[in-house]
Short mmCIF file of C-alpha atoms in Angstrom, two decimals:
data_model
loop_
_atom_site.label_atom_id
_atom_site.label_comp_id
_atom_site.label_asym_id
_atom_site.label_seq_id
_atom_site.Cartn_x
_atom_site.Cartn_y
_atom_site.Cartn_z
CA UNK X 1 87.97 114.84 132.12
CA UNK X 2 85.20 112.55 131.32
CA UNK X 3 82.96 110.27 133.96
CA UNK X 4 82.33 106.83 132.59
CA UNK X 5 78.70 107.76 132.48
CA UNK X 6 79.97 109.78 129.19
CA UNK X 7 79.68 106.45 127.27
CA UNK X 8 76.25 106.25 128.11
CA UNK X 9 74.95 107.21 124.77
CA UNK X 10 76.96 104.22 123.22
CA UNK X 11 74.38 100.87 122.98
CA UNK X 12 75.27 97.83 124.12
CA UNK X 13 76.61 96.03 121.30
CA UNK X 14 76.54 98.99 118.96
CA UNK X 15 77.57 97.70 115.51
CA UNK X 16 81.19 99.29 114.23
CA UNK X 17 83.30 97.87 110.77
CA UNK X 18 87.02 98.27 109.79
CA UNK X 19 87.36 99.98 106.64
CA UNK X 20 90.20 100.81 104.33
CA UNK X 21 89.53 104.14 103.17
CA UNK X 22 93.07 105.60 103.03
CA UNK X 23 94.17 106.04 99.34
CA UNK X 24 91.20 104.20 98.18
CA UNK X 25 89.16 105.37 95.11
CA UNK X 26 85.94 102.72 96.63
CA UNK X 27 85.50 105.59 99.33
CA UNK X 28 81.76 106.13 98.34
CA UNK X 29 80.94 103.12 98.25
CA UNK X 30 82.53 101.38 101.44
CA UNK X 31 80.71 104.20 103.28
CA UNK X 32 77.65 103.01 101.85
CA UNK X 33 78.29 99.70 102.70
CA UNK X 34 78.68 100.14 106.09
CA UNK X 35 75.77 102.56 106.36
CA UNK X 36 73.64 100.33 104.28
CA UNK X 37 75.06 97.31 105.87
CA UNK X 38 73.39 98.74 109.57
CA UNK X 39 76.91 99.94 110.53
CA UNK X 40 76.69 103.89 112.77
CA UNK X 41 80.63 103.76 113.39
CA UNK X 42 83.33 102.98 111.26
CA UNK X 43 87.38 102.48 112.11
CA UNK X 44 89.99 103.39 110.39
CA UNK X 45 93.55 104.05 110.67
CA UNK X 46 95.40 107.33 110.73
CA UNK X 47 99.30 106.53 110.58
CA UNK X 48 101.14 108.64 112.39
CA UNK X 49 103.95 108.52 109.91
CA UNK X 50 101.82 109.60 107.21
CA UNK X 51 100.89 112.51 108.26
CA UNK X 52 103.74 114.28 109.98
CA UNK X 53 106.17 111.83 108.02
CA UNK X 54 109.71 114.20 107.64
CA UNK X 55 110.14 116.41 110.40
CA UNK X 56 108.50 117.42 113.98
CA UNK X 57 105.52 120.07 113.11
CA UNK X 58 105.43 119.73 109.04
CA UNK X 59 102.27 117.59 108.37
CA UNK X 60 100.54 116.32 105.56
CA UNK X 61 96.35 116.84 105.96
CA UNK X 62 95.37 116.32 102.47
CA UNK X 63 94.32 112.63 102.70
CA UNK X 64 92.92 112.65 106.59
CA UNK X 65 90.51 115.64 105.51
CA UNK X 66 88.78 113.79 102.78
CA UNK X 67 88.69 110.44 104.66
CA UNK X 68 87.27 112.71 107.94
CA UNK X 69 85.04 114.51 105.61
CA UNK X 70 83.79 111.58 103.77
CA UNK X 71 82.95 109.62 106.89
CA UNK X 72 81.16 112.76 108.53
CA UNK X 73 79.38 113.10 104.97
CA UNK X 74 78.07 109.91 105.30
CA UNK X 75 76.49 109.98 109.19
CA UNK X 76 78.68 107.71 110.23
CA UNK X 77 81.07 107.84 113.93
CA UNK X 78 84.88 107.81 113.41
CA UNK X 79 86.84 106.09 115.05
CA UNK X 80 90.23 106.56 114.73
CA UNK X 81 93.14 104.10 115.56
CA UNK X 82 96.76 105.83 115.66
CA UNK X 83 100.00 104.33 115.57
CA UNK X 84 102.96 103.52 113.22
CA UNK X 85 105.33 106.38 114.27
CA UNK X 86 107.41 108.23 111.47
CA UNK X 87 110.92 107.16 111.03
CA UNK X 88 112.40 110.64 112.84
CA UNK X 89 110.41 109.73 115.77
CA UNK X 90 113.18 107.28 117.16
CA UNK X 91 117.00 107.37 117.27
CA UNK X 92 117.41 103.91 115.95
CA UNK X 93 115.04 104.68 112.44
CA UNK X 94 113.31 101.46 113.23
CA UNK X 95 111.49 101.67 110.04
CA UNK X 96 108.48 99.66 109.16
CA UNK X 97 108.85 98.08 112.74
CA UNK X 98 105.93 99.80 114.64
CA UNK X 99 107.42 101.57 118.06
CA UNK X 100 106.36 104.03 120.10
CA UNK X 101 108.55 107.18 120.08
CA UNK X 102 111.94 108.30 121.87
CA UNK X 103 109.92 111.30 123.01
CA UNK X 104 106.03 110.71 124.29
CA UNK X 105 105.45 114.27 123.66
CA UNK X 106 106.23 113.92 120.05
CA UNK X 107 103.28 111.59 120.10
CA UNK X 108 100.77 113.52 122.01
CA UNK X 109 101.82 116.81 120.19
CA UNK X 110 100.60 114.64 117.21
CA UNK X 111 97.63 113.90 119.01
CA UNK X 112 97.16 117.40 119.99
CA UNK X 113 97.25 118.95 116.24
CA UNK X 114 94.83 116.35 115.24
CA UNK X 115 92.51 116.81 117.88
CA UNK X 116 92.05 120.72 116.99
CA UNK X 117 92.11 120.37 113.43
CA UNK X 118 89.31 117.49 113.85
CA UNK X 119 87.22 118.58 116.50
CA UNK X 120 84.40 116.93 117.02
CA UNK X 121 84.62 114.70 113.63
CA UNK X 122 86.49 111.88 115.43
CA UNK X 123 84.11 110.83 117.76
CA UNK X 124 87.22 108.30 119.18
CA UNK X 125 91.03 107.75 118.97
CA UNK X 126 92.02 104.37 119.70
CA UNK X 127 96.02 104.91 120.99
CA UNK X 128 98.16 102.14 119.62
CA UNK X 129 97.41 98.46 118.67
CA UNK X 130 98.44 95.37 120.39
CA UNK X 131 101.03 96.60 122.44
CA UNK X 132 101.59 93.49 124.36
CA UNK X 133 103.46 92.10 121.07
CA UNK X 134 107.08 92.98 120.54
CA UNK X 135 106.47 93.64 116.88
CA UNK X 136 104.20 96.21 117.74
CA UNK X 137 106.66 97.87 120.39
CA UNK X 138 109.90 98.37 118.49
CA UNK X 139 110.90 94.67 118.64
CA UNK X 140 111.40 95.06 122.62
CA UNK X 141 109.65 93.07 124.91
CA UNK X 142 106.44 94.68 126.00
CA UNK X 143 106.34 97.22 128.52
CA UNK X 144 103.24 97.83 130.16
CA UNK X 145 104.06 100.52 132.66
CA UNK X 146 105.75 102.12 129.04
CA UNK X 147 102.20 101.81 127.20
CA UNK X 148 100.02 103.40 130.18
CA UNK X 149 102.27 106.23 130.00
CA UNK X 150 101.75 106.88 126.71
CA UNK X 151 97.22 105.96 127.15
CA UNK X 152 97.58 108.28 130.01
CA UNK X 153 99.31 111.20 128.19
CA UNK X 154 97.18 110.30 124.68
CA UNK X 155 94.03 111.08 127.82
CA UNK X 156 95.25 114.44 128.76
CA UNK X 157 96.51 115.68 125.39
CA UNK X 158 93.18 114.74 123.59
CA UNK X 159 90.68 116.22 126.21
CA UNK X 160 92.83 119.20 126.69
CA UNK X 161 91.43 119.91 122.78
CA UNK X 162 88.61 118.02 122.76
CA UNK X 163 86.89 116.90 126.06
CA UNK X 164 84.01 114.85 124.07
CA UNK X 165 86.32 112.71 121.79
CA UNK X 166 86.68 109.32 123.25
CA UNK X 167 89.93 107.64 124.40
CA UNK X 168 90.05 103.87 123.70
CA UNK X 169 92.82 101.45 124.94
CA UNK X 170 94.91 99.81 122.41
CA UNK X 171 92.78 96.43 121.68
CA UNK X 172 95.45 93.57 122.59
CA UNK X 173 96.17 90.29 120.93
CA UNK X 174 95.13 87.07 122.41
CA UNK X 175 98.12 85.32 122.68
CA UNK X 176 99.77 82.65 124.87
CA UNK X 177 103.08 83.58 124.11
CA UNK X 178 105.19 85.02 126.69
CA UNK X 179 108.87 86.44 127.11
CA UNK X 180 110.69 88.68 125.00
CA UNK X 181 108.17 88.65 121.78
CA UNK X 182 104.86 88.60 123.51
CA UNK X 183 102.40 88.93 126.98
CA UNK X 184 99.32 87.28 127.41
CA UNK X 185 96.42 90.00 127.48
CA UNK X 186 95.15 88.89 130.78
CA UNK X 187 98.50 89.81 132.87
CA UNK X 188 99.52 92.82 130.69
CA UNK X 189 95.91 94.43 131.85
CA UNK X 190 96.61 93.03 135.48
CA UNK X 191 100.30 94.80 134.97
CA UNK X 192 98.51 98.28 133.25
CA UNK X 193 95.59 98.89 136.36
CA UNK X 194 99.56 98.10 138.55
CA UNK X 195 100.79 100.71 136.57
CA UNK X 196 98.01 103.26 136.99
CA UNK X 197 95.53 102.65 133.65
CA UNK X 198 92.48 103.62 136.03
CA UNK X 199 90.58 106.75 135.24
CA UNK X 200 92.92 107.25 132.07
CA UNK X 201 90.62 106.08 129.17
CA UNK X 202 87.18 106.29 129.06
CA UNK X 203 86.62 102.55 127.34
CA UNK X 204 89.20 99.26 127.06
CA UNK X 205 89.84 98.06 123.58
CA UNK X 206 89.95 94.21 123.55
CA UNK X 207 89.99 92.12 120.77
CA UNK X 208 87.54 89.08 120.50
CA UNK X 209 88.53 86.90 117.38
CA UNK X 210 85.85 83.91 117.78
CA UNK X 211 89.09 81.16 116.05
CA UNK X 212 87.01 77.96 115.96
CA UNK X 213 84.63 78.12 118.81
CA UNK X 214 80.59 79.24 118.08
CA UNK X 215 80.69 82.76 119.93
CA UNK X 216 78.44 80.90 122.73
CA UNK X 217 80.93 78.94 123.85
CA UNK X 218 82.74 80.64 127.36
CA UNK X 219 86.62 79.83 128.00
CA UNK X 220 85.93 77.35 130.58
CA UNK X 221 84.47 75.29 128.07
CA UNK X 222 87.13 75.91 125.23
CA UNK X 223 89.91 75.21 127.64
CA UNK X 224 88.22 71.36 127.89
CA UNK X 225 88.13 70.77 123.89
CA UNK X 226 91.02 70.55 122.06
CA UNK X 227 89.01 71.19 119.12
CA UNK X 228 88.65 74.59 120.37
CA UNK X 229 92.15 75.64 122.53
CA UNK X 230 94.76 74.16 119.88
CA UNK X 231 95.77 71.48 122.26
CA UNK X 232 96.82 73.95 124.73
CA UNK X 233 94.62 73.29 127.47
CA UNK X 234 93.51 75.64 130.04
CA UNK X 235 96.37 78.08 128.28
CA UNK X 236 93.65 78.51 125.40
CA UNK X 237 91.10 79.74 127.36
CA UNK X 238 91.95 82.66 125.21
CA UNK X 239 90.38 80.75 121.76
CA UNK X 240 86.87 81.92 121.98
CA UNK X 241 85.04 85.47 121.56
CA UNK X 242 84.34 85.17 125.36
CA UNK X 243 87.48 85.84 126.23
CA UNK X 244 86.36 88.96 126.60
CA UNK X 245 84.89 88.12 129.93
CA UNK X 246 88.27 87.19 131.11
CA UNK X 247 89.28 91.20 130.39
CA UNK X 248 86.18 92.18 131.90
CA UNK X 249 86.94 90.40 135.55
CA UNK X 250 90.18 92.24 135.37
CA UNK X 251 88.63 95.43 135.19
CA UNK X 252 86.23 94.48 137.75
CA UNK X 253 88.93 93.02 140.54
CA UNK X 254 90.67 96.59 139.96
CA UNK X 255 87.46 98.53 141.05
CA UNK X 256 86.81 99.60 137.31
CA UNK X 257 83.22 97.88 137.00
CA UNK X 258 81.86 101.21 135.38
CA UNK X 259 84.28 101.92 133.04
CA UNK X 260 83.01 99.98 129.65
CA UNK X 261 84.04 98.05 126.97
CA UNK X 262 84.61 98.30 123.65
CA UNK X 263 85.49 95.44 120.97
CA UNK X 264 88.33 96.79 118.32
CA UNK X 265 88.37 93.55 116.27
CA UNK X 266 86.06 90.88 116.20
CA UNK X 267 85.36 87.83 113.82
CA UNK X 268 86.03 84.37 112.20
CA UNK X 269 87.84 83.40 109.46
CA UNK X 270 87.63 81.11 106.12
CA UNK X 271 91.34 80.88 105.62
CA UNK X 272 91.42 77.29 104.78
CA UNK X 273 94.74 77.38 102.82
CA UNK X 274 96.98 74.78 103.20
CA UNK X 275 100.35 76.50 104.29
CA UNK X 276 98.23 78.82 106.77
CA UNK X 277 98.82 79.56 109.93
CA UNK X 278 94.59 80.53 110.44
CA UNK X 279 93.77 76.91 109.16
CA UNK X 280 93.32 75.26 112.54
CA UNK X 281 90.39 77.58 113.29
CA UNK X 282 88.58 78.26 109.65
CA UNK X 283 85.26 78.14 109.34
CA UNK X 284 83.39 78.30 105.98
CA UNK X 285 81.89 81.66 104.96
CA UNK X 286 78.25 80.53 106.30
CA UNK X 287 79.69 79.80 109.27
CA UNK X 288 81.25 83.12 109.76
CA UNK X 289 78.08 84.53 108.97
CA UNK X 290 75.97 82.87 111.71
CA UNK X 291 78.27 83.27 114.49
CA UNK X 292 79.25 87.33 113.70
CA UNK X 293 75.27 87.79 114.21
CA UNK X 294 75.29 85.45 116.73
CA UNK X 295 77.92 87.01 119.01
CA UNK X 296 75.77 90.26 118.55
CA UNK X 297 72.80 88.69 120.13
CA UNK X 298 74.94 87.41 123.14
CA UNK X 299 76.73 90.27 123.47
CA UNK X 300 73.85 92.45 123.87
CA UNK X 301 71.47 89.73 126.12
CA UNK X 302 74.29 89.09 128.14
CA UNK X 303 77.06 92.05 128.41
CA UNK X 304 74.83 94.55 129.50
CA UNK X 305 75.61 97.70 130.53
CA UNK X 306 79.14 97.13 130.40
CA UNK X 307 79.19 96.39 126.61
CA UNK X 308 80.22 99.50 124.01
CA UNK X 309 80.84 99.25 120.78
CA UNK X 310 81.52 95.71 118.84
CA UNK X 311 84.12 96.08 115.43
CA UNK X 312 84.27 93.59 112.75
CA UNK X 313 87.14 92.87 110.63
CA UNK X 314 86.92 93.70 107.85
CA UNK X 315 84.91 94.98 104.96
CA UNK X 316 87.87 94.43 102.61
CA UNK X 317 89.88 96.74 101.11
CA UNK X 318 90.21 96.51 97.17
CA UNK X 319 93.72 95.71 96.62
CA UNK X 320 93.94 92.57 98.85
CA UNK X 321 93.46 89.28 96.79
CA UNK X 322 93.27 85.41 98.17
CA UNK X 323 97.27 85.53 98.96
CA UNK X 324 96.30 87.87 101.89
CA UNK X 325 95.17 85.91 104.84
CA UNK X 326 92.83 89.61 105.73
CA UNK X 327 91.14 88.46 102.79
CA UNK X 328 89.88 85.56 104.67
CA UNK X 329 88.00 87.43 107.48
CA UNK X 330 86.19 90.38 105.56
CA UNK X 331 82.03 90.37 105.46
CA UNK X 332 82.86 91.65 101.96
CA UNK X 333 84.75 90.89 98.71
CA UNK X 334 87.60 93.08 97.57
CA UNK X 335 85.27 94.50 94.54
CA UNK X 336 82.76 96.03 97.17
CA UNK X 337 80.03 92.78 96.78
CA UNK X 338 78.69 91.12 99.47
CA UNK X 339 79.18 88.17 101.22
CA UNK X 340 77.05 85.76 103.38
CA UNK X 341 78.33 87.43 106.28
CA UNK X 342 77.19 91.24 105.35
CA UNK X 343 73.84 90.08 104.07
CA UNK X 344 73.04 88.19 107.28
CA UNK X 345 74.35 91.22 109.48
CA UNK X 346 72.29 93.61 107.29
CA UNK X 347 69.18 91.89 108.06
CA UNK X 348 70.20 91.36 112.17
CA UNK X 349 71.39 94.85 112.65
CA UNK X 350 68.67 96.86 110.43
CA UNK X 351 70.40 98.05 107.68
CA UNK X 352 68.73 99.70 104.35
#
């Protein structure tokens, strides 16, 4: 098992980009966008249910051996998020719902096979995304004692095969919802370090979406401007990329002050159309620009050493046009161009 000082070699702040790489002809060149672009990691997502998709043990490598070879061709760290379980996985063939599986060990079996077959080319496996929504969770109401068992097992199964691959929490979705369909990130944390998370991961994914606030801005403030929290009051606290903070005191009231951090999605978005549901918090594509570099420069003169890796969303892949709201928070255009975002991150974070 790994010490938290195993992170070490991860900088504060050090730049990571969501790419699309799965099925996707642009391979080369979103690789050299996001080397080019002063990106060293990249994440992308390895369904579960496409690559053991039929039956328990019969698995399909083709297409996660050239997107792992591609990425290691290009000197670039992999991180890998894993989720969306194949339909055999659960009695009730929830299918497209995301769930996790009747069977945890079908899961970390999974995890297990891809572990030796990729040894040492995914450098990290984030387990799961946003498990404090129900749509994430099979449509049942989150279960946080449920999705430490399955981090903690995802821990052993992983550094069983390969002790130097990092394990990343599922980042979670700021939400003030609560109930059946969704908990707030703060108490489902509080309810995972309850449940045991402690010395099961070696960093916690959080997600840090800036909405309308500049990346400056800490919740206290937000929760004062209605601009900023949506009219919720001290309930959206959560609207600003320091939210993270919020996460952070959690870890630290649990005893987990040396365990780090790392940022699974990040960003702002343009979405500005008039039926959206992202049009309270746009900001024009300048905008995004500024604050993405700015939040760097925070994050690294003010979240040190407790800061790991920081993920924008997205560079975009090449089938999503303006009817997808992702379209709205990429750095770059579907056609692989660039846009004021990825030219302003370029110069910040050094790229060529």
């Amino acid at each position: 098992m790994r010490s938290p000082s195993a992170t070490s070699s991860i900088k504060v702040g050090d730049p990571a980009v969501q790419v699309f790489l799965w099925g996707n002809p642009q391979t080369d060149l979103q690789l050299r966008l996001a080397k080019g672009g002063g990106f060293g990691w990249i994440k992308q997502s390895f369904e579960w249910r496409y690559i053991e998709p039929h039956v328990k043990g019969t698995f399909d490598w083709g297409e996660p051996d050239r997107v792992v070879s591609a990425v290691n061709a290009a000197g670039l760290k992999l991180i890998a998020r894993v989720d969306n379980q194949p339909v055999w996985a659960r009695a009730d063939k929830v299918f497209p719902v995301v769930g996790p599986p009747d069977k945890l060990s079908d899961f970390t079996d999974f995890l297990s096979a891809m572990a030796a077959r990729y040894k040492g080319r995914i450098h990290a496996y984030e387990i799961w995304n946003e498990p404090n929504l129900a749509r994430e969770w099979g449509n049942k109401p989150p279960d946080p004692k449920g999705y430490v068992q399955m981090v903690a097992a995802s821990y052993k199964a992983l550094k069983a095969i390969d002790p130097n691959a990092l394990v990343i929490t599922a980042g979670m979705a700021p939400t003030t919802a609560s109930g059946a369909i969704a908990m707030p990130d703060v108490d489902f944390l509080k309810a995972m370090y309850q449940a045991g998370l402690k010395g099961n991961f070696d960093l916690l994914g959080v997600h840090a979406a800036g909405y309308k606030a500049p990346p400056e801005a800490s919740p206290d403030e937000v929760a004062k401007n209605p601009q900023y929290n949506h009219n919720e009051g001290a309930a959206g606290r959560i609207y600003c990329f320091r939210h993270v903070e919020d996460l952070r005191a959690v870890m630290t009231a649990n005893g987990d002050a040396e365990r780090r951090v790392a940022v699974m999605e990040m960003g702002w978005t343009s979405d500005d159309r008039p039926n959206s549901l992202y049009r309270w918090h746009s900001v024009t594509e300048a905008e995004k620009a500024d604050y993405l570099v700015r939040a760097f420069k925070f994050a690294r003169a003010n979240w040190s050493p407790w800061m790991g890796m920081m993920t924008i969303i997205y560079q975009c892949a090449p089938h999503w046009t303006k009817n997808d709201e992702q379209y709205y928070w990429c750095i770059t255009n579907p056609d692989g161009t660039s846009r004021p975002a990825y030219d302003e991150l370029k110069k910040y974070l050094g790229g060529s």
